CSV table of C-alpha atoms in Angstrom, one decimal:
chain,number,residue,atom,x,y,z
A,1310,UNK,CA,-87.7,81.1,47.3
A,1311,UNK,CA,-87.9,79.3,50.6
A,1312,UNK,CA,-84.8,78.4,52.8
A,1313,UNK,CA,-84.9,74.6,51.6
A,1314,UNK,CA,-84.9,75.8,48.0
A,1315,UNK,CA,-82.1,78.1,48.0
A,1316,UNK,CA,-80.3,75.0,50.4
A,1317,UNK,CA,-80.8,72.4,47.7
A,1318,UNK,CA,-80.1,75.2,44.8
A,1319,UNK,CA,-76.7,76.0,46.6
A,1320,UNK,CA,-76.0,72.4,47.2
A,1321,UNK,CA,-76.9,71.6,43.9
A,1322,UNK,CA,-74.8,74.2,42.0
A,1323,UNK,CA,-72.3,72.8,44.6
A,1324,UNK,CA,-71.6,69.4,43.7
A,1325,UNK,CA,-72.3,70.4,40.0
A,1326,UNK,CA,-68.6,72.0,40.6
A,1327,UNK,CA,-67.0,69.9,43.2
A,1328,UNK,CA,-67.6,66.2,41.0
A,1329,UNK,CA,-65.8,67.1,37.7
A,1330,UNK,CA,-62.7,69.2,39.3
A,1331,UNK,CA,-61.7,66.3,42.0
A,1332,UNK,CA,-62.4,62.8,39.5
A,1333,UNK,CA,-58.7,62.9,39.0
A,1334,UNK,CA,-58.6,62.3,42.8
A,1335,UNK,CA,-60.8,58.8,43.1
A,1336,UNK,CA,-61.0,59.0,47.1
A,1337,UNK,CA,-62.4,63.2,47.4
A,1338,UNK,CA,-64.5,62.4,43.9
A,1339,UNK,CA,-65.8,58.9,45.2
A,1340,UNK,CA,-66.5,61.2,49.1
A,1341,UNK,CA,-68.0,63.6,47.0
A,1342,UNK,CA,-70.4,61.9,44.3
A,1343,UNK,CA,-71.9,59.1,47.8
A,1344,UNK,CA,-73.0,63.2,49.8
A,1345,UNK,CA,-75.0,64.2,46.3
A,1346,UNK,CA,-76.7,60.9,46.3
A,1347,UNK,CA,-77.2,61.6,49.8
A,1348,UNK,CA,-78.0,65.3,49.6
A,1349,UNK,CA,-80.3,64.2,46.5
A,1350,UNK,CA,-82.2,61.8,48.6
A,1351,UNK,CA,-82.8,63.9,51.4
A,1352,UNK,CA,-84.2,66.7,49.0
A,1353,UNK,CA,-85.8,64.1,46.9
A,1354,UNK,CA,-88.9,65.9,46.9
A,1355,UNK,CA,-87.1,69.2,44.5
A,1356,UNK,CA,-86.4,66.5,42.1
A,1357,UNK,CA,-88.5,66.8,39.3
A,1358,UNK,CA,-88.1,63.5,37.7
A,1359,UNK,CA,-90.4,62.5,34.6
A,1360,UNK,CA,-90.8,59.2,33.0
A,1361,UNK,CA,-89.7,60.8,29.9
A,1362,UNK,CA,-86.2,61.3,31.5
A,1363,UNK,CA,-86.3,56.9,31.9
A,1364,UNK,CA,-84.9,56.7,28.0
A,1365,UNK,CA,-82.1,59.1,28.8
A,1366,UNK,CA,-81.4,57.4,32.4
A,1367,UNK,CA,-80.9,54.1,30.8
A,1368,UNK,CA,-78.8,55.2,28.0
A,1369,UNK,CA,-76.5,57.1,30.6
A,1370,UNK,CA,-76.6,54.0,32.8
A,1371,UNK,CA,-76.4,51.4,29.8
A,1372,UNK,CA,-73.0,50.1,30.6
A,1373,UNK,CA,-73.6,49.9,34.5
A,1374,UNK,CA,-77.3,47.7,33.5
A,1375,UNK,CA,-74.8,45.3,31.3
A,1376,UNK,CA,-73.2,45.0,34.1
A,1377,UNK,CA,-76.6,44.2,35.9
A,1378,UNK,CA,-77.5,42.2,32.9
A,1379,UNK,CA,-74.8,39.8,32.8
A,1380,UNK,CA,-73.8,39.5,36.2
A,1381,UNK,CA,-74.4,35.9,36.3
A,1382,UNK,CA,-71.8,35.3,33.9
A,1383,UNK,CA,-68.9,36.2,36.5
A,1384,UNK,CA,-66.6,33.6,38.1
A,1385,UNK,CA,-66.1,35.9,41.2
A,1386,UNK,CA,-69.5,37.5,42.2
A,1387,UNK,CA,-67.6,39.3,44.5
A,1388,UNK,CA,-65.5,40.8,41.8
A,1389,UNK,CA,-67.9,41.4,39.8
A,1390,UNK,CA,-69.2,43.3,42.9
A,1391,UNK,CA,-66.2,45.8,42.6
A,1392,UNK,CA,-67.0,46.5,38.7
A,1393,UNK,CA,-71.0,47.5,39.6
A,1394,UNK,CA,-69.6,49.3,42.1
A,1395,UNK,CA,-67.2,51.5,40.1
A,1396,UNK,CA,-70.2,52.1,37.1
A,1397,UNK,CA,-73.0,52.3,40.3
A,1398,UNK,CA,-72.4,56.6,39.4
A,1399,UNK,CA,-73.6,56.3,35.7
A,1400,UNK,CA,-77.6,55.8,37.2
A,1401,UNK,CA,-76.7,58.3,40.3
A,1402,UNK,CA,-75.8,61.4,37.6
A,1403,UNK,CA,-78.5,61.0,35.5
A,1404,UNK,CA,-81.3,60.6,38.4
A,1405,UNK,CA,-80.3,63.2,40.2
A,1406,UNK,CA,-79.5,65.7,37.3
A,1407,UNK,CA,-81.7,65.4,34.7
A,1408,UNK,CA,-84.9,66.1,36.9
A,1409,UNK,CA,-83.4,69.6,37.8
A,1410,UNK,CA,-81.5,70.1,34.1
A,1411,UNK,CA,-83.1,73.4,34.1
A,1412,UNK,CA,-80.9,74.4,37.0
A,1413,UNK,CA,-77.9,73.8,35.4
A,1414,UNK,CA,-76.0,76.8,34.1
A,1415,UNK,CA,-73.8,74.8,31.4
A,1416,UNK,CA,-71.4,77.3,30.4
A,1417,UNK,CA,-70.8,78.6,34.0
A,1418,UNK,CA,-69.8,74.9,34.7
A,1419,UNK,CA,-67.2,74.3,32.1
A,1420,UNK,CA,-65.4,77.4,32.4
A,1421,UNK,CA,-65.4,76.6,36.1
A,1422,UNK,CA,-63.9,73.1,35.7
A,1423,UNK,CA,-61.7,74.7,32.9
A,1424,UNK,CA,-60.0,76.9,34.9
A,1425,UNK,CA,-59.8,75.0,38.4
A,1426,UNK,CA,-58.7,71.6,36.5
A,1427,UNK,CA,-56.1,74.2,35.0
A,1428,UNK,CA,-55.0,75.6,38.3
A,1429,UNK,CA,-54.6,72.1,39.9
A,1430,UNK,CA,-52.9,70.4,37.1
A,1431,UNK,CA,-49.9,73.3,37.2
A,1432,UNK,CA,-50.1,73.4,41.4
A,1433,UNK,CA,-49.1,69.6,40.8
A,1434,UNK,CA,-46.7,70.3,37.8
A,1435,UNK,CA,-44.9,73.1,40.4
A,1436,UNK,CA,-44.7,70.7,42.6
A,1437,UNK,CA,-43.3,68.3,40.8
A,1438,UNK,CA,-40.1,70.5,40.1
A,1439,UNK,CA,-39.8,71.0,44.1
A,1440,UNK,CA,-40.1,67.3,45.5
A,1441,UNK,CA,-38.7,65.5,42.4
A,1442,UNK,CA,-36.0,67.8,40.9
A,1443,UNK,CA,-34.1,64.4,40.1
A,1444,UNK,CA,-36.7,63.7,37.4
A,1445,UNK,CA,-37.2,67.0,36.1
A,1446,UNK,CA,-33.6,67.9,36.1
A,1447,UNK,CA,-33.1,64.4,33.9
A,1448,UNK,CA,-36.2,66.2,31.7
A,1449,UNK,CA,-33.9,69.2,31.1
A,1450,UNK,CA,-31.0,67.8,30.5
A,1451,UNK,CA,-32.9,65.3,28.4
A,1452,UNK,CA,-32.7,61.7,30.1
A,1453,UNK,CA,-35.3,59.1,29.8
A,1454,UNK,CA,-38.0,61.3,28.3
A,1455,UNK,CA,-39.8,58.6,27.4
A,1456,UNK,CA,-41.3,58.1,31.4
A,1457,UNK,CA,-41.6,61.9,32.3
A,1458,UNK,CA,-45.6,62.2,31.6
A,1459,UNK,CA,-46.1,59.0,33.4
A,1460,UNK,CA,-44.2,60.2,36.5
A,1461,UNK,CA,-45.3,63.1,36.6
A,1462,UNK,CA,-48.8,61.5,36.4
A,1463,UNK,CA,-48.5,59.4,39.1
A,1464,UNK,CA,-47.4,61.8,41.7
A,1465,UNK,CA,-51.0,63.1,41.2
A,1466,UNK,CA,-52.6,59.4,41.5
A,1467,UNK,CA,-53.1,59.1,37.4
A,1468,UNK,CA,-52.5,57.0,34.6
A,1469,UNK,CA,-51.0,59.8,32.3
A,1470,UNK,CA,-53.5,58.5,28.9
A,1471,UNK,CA,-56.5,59.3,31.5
A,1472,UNK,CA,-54.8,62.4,33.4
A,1473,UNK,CA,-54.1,63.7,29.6
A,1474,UNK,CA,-57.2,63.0,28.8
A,1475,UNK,CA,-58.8,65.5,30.5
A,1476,UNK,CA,-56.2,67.7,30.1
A,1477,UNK,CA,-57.0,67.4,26.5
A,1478,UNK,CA,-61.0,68.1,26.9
A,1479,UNK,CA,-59.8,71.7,29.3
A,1480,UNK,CA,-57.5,72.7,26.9
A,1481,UNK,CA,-60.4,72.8,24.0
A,1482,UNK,CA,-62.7,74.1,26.7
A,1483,UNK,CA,-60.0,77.0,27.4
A,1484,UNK,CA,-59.7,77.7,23.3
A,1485,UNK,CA,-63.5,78.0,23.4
A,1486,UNK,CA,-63.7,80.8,25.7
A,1487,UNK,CA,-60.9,82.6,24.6
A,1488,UNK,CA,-62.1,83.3,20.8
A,1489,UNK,CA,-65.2,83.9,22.2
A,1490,UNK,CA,-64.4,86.7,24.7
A,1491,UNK,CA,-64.8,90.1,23.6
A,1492,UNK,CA,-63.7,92.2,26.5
A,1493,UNK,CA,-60.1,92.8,26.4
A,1494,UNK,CA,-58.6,92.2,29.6
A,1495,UNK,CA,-60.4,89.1,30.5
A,1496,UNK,CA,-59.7,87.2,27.1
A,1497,UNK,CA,-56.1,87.6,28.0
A,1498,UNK,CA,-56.6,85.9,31.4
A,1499,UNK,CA,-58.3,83.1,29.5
A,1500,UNK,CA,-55.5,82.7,26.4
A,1501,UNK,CA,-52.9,82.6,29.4
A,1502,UNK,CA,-54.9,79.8,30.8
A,1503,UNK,CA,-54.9,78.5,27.3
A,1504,UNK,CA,-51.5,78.4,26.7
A,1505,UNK,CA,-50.8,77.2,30.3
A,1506,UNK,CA,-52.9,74.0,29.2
A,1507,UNK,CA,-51.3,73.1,26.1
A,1508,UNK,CA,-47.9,73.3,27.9
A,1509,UNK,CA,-49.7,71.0,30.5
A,1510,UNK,CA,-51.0,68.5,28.1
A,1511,UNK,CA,-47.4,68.7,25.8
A,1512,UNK,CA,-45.6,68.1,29.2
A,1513,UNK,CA,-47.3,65.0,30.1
A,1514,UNK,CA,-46.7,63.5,26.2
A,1515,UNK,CA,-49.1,60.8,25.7
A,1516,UNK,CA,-50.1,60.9,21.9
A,1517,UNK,CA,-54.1,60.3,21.5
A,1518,UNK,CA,-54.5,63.4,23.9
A,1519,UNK,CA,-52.6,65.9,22.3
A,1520,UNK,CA,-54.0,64.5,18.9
A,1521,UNK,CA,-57.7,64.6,20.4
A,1522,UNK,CA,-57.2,68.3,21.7
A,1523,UNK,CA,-55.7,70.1,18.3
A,1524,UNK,CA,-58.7,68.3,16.6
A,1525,UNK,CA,-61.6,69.2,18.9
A,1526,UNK,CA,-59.5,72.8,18.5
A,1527,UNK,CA,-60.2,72.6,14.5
A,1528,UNK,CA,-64.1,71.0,15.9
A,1529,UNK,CA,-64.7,74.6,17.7
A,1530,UNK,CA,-63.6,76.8,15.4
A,1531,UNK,CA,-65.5,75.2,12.6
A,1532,UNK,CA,-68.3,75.2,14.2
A,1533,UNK,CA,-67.7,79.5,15.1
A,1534,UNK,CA,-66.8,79.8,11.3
A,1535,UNK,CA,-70.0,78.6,10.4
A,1536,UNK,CA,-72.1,81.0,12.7
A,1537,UNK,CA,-69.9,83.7,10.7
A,1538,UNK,CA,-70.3,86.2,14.1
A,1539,UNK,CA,-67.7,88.6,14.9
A,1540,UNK,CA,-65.1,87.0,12.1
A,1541,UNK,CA,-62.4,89.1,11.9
A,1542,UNK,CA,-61.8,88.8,15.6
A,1543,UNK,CA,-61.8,85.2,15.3
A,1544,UNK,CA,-59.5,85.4,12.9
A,1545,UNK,CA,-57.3,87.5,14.7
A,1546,UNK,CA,-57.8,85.2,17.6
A,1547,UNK,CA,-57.3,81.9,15.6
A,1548,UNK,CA,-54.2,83.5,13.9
A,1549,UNK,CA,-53.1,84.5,17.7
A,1550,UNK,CA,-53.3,81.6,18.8
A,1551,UNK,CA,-51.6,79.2,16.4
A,1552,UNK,CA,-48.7,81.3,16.7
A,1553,UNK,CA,-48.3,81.0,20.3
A,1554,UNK,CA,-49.0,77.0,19.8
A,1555,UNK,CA,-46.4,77.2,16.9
A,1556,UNK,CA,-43.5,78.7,19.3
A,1557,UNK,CA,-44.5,76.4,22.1
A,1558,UNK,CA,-44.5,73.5,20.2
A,1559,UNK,CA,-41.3,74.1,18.7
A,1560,UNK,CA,-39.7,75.0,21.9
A,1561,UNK,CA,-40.8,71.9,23.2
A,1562,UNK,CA,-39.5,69.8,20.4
A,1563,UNK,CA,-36.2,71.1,20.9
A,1564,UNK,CA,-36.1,70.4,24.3
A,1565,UNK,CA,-37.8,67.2,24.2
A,1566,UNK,CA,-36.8,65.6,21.3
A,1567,UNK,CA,-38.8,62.6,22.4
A,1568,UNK,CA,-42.1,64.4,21.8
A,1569,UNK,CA,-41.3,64.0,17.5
A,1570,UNK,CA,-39.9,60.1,17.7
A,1571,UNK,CA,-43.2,59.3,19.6
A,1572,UNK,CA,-45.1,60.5,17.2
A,1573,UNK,CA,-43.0,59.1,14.3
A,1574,UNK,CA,-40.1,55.9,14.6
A,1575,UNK,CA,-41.5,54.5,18.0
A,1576,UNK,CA,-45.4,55.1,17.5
A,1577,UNK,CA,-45.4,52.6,14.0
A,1578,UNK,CA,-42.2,50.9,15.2
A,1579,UNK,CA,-42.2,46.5,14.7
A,1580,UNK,CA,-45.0,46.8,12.7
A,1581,UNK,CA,-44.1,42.9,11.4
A,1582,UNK,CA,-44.0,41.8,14.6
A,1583,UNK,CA,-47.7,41.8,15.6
A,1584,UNK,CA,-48.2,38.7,17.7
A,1585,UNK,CA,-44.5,37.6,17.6
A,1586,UNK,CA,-43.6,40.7,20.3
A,1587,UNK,CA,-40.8,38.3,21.9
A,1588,UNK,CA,-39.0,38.0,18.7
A,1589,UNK,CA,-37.8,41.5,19.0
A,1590,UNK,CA,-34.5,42.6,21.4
A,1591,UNK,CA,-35.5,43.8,24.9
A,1592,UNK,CA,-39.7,44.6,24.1
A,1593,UNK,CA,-40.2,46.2,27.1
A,1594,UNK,CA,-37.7,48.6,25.8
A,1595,UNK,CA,-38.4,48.7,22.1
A,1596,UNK,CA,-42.3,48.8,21.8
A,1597,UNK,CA,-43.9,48.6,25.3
A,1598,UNK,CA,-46.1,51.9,24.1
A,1599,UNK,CA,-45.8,50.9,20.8
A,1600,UNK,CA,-48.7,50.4,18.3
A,1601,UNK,CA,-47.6,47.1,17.4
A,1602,UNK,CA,-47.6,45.9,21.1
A,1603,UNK,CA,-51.8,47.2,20.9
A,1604,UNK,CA,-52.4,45.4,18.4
A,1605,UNK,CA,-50.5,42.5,19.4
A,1606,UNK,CA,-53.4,42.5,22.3
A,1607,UNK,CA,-56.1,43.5,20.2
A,1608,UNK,CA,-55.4,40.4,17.8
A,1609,UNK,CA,-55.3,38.0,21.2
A,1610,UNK,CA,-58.6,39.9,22.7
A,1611,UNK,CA,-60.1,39.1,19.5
A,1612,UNK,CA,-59.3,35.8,19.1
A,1613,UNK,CA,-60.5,34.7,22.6
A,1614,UNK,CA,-63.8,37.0,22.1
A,1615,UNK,CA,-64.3,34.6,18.9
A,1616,UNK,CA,-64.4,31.5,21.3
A,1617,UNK,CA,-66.4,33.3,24.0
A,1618,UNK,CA,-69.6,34.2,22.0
A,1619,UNK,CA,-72.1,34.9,22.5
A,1620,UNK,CA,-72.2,36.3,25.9
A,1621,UNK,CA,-68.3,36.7,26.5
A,1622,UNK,CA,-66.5,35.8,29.4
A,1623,UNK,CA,-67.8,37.7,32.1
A,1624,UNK,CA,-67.1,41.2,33.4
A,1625,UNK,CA,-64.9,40.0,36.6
A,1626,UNK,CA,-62.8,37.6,33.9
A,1627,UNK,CA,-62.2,39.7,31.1
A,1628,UNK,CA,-58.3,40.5,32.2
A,1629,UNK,CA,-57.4,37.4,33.7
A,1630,UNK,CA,-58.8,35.2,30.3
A,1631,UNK,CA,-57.0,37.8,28.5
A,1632,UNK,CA,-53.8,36.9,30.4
A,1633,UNK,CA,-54.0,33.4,30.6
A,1634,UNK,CA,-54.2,33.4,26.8
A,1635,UNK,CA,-51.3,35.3,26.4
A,1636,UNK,CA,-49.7,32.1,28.4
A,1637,UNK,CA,-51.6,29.5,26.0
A,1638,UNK,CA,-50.5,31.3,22.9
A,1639,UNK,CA,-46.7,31.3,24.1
A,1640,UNK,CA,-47.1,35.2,23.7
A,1641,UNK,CA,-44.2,35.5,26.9
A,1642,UNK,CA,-44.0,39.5,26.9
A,1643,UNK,CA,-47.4,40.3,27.1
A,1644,UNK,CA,-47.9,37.6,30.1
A,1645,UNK,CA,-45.4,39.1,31.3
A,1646,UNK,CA,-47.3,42.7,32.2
A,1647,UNK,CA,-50.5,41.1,31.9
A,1648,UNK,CA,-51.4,43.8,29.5
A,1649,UNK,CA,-55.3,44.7,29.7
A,1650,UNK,CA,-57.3,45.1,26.5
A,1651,UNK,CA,-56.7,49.0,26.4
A,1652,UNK,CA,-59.9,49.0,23.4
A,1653,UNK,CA,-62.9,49.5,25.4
A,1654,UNK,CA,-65.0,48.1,22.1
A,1655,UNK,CA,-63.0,45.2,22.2
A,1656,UNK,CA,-63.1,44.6,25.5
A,1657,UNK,CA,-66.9,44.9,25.8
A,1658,UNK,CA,-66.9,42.5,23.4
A,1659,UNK,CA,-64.6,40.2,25.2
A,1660,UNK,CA,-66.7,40.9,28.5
A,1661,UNK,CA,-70.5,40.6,27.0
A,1662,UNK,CA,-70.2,39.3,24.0
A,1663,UNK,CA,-72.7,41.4,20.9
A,1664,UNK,CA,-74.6,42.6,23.0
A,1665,UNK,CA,-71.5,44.4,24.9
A,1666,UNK,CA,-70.1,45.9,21.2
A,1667,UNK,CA,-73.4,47.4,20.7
A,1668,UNK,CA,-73.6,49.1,24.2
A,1669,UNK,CA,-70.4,50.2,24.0
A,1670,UNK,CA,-70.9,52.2,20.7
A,1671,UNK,CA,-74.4,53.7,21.4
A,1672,UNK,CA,-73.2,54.8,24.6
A,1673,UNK,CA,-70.2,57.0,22.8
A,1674,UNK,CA,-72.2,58.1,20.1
A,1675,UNK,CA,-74.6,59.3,22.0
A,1676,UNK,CA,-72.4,62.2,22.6
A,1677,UNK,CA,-72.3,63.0,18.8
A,1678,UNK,CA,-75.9,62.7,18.7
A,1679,UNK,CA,-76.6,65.6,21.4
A,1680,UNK,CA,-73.4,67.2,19.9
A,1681,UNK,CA,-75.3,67.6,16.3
A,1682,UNK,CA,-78.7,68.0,17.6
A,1683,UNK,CA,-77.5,70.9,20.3
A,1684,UNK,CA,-75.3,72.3,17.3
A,1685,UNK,CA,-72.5,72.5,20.6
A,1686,UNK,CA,-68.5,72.5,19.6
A,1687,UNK,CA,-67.5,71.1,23.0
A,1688,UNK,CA,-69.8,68.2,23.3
A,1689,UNK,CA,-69.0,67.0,19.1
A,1690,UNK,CA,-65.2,67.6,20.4
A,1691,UNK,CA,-65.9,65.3,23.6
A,1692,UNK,CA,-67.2,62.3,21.8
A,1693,UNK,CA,-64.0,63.0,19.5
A,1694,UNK,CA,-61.9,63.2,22.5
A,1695,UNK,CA,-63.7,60.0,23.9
A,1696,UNK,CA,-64.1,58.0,21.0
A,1697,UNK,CA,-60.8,58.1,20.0
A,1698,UNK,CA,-59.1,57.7,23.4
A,1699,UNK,CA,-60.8,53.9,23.7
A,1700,UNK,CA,-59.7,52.9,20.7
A,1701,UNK,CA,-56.3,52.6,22.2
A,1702,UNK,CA,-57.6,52.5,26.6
A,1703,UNK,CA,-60.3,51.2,27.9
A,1704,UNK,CA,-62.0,54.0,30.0
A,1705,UNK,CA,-65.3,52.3,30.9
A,1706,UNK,CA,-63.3,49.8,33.2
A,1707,UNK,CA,-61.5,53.0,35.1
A,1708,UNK,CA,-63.6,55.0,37.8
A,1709,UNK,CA,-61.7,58.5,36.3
A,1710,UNK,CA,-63.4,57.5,32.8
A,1711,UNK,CA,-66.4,56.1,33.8
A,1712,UNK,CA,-67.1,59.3,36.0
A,1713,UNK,CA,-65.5,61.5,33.3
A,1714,UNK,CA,-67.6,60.2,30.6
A,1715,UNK,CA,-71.2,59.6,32.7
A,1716,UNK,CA,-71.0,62.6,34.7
A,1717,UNK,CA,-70.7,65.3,31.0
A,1718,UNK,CA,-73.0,62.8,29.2
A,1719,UNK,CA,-75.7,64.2,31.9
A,1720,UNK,CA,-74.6,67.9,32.0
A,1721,UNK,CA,-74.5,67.7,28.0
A,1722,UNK,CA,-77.6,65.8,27.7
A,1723,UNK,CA,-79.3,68.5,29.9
A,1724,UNK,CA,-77.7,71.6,27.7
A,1725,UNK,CA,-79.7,69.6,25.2
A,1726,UNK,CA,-82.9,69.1,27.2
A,1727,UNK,CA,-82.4,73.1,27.4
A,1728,UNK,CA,-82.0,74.2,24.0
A,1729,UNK,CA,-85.3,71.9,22.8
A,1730,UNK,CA,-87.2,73.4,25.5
A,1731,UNK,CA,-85.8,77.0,23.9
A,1732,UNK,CA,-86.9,75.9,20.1
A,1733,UNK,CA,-90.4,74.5,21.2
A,1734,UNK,CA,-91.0,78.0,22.8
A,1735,UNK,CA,-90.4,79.4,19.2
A,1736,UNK,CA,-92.2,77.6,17.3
């Protein structure tokens, strides 16, 4: 290996690492992903870039080309500027990647982001307790649950659905590795690291996440039932596990009795009231995270997607339409907080009309589709995770999901790229 190969391989492996650990910190991530274009461009010659990879680069890149496509449909070029500009990563990762997938060591990667993304998370959580001991103090004594997660969240830089969000992805990561370690020692380190993230992701409380991570749980040990290897360990693992989940979660519902009225008075809360949120005492209060204020939206985002097709009303427009419909529809709360779409399907469809809707779902299944085909747990739990987390946000608009989403649809589709490489040899 000469010294520019083993450069590029280093640098390589490097940024692999560096990208998905730092996206919940826009301005190091945003630093970080501008050098690998650089660093890519300089070693442009190690890229091994085929036309066959041009299918797979557009699908990666689909929602930054609707962007592209549709640009002339913006009231504000300049806006719509800013919104290529955030999505500009989803055609970096995949020309960049995919010509040296071979290089990348999958399962290296996600145990390191697991474990770093871990490590950070609790560093902020510790110090949390130090500089705001007003808040946490409130949390054990039991004041104003309700905004804990989204304090907490922000002290880091992060919308707590999006910080929880990849809280949920480690934390099914973390359950991975631990049932399938087999040395002793080491597969304690990783259940501690296990436990450590479902205390995480139960601290900051928002409801999809914790929902999306037991599920893409069940999703991963399905899948290690199935290959029937080792199974009384995994059933002493499982069994290990659910206990330790069982205590905490129990612990946590006595101390945070918030946790079981999200899930249960204040999640289906008003449900009469969709579109009529200003009929009910103090909203803000009552049913700001409510599902009757979402679909209050989704029924106005809708209704102005109706009278926008078929192209929609523009990618730099979508939010302020949205709002000034609120306004014509005497819908006063919602105005109010100028509440975004927070349904990325919807609000694709609001943006770009049909065409938008269609984009928006082939790009998200396209992580079940490498999930089935690469018969991979983690990657069928990510478009679980993903799927189900836009159907109440709208993560293609944020930099943390468009990078979170774009950057593991490359790595994953890659692991797949790998594995058909491995069953054409054997055939």
């Amino acid at each position: 290996m000469t010294i520019s190969e083993k450069i590029y391989k280093n640098g390589f492996d490097f940024f692999l690492i560096g990208i998905p650990i730092t996206i919940i910190f826009r301005i190091p991530c945003t630093w970080l992903i501008l050098l690998f274009a650089a660093f890519s461009l300089i070693f442009f010659n190690k890229i091994n870039y085929k036309k066959e990879n041009l299918l797979k680069t557009a699908l990666i890149a689909s929602p930054f080309l609707l962007e592209i496509l549709f640009f002339w449909n913006n009231d504000s070029y300049s806006l719509g500027i800013k919104t290529l500009e955030k999505s500009l990563s989803l055609l970096v990762f995949p020309l960049f990647i995919l010509g040296n997938y071979k290089q990348v060591n999958f399962y290296r990667l996600v145990k390191i982001y697991s474990i770093v993304t871990t490590a950070i998370v609790l560093f902020f959580f510790l110090r949390f307790i130090v500089v705001y001991p007003e808040y946490f103090n409130k949390y054990l004594n039991g004041i104003h649950l309700w905004e804990m997660g989204y304090v907490f969240s922000k002290t880091i830089g992060m919308h707590a659905p999006a910080l929880n969000m990849h809280m949920a992805f480690v934390t099914i990561i973390n359950f991975y590795i631990f049932i399938k370690k087999e040395n002793g020692a080491v597969k304690y380190l990783y259940f501690f690291i296990f436990i450590i993230s479902i205390f995480l992701l139960l601290f900051i409380n928002t409801r999809v996440a914790i929902i999306d991570a037991a599920v893409g749980c069940i999703i991963v040990l399905f899948y290690q039932l199935k290959r029937k290897e080792n199974l009384t360990k995994l059933i002493i693992n499982t069994g290990i596990a659910i206990l330790f989940i069982s205590i905490l979660s129990v612990l946590f519902l006595k101390k945070d009795s918030y946790l079981k009225e999200k899930f249960s008075n204040i999640a289906f809360a008003h449900m009469d009231k969709v579109g009529k949120l200003d009929e009910i005492d103090h909203p803000e209060i009552a049913v700001y995270s409510s599902l009757v204020t979402r679909v209050s939206i989704w029924k106005s985002a809708l209704e102005l997607s109706w009278k926008s097709l078929p192209f929609g009303v523009g990618s730099s427009d979508g939010r302020n339409d949205l709002v000034n419909y609120y306004k014509q529809t005497n819908q006063k709360f919602l105005a109010k907080y100028k509440f975004a779409t927070h349904n990325q399907y919807i609000d694709f469809l609001l943006k770009f009309g049909f065409i938008g809707l269609i984009v928006a779902f082939v790009y998200i299944f396209s992580f079940l589709y490498l999930g089935i085909k690469s018969k991979n747990p983690l990657i069928v739990a990510f478009f679980f995770l993903f799927f189900t987390c836009n159907l109440t946000d709208d993560f293609l608009i944020r930099f943390d999901g468009i990078i979170f989403s774009g950057f593991w649809l490359t790595l994953f589709t890659c692991y797949y790229k790998q594995k058909m490489d491995i069953n054409n040899k054997t055939v």
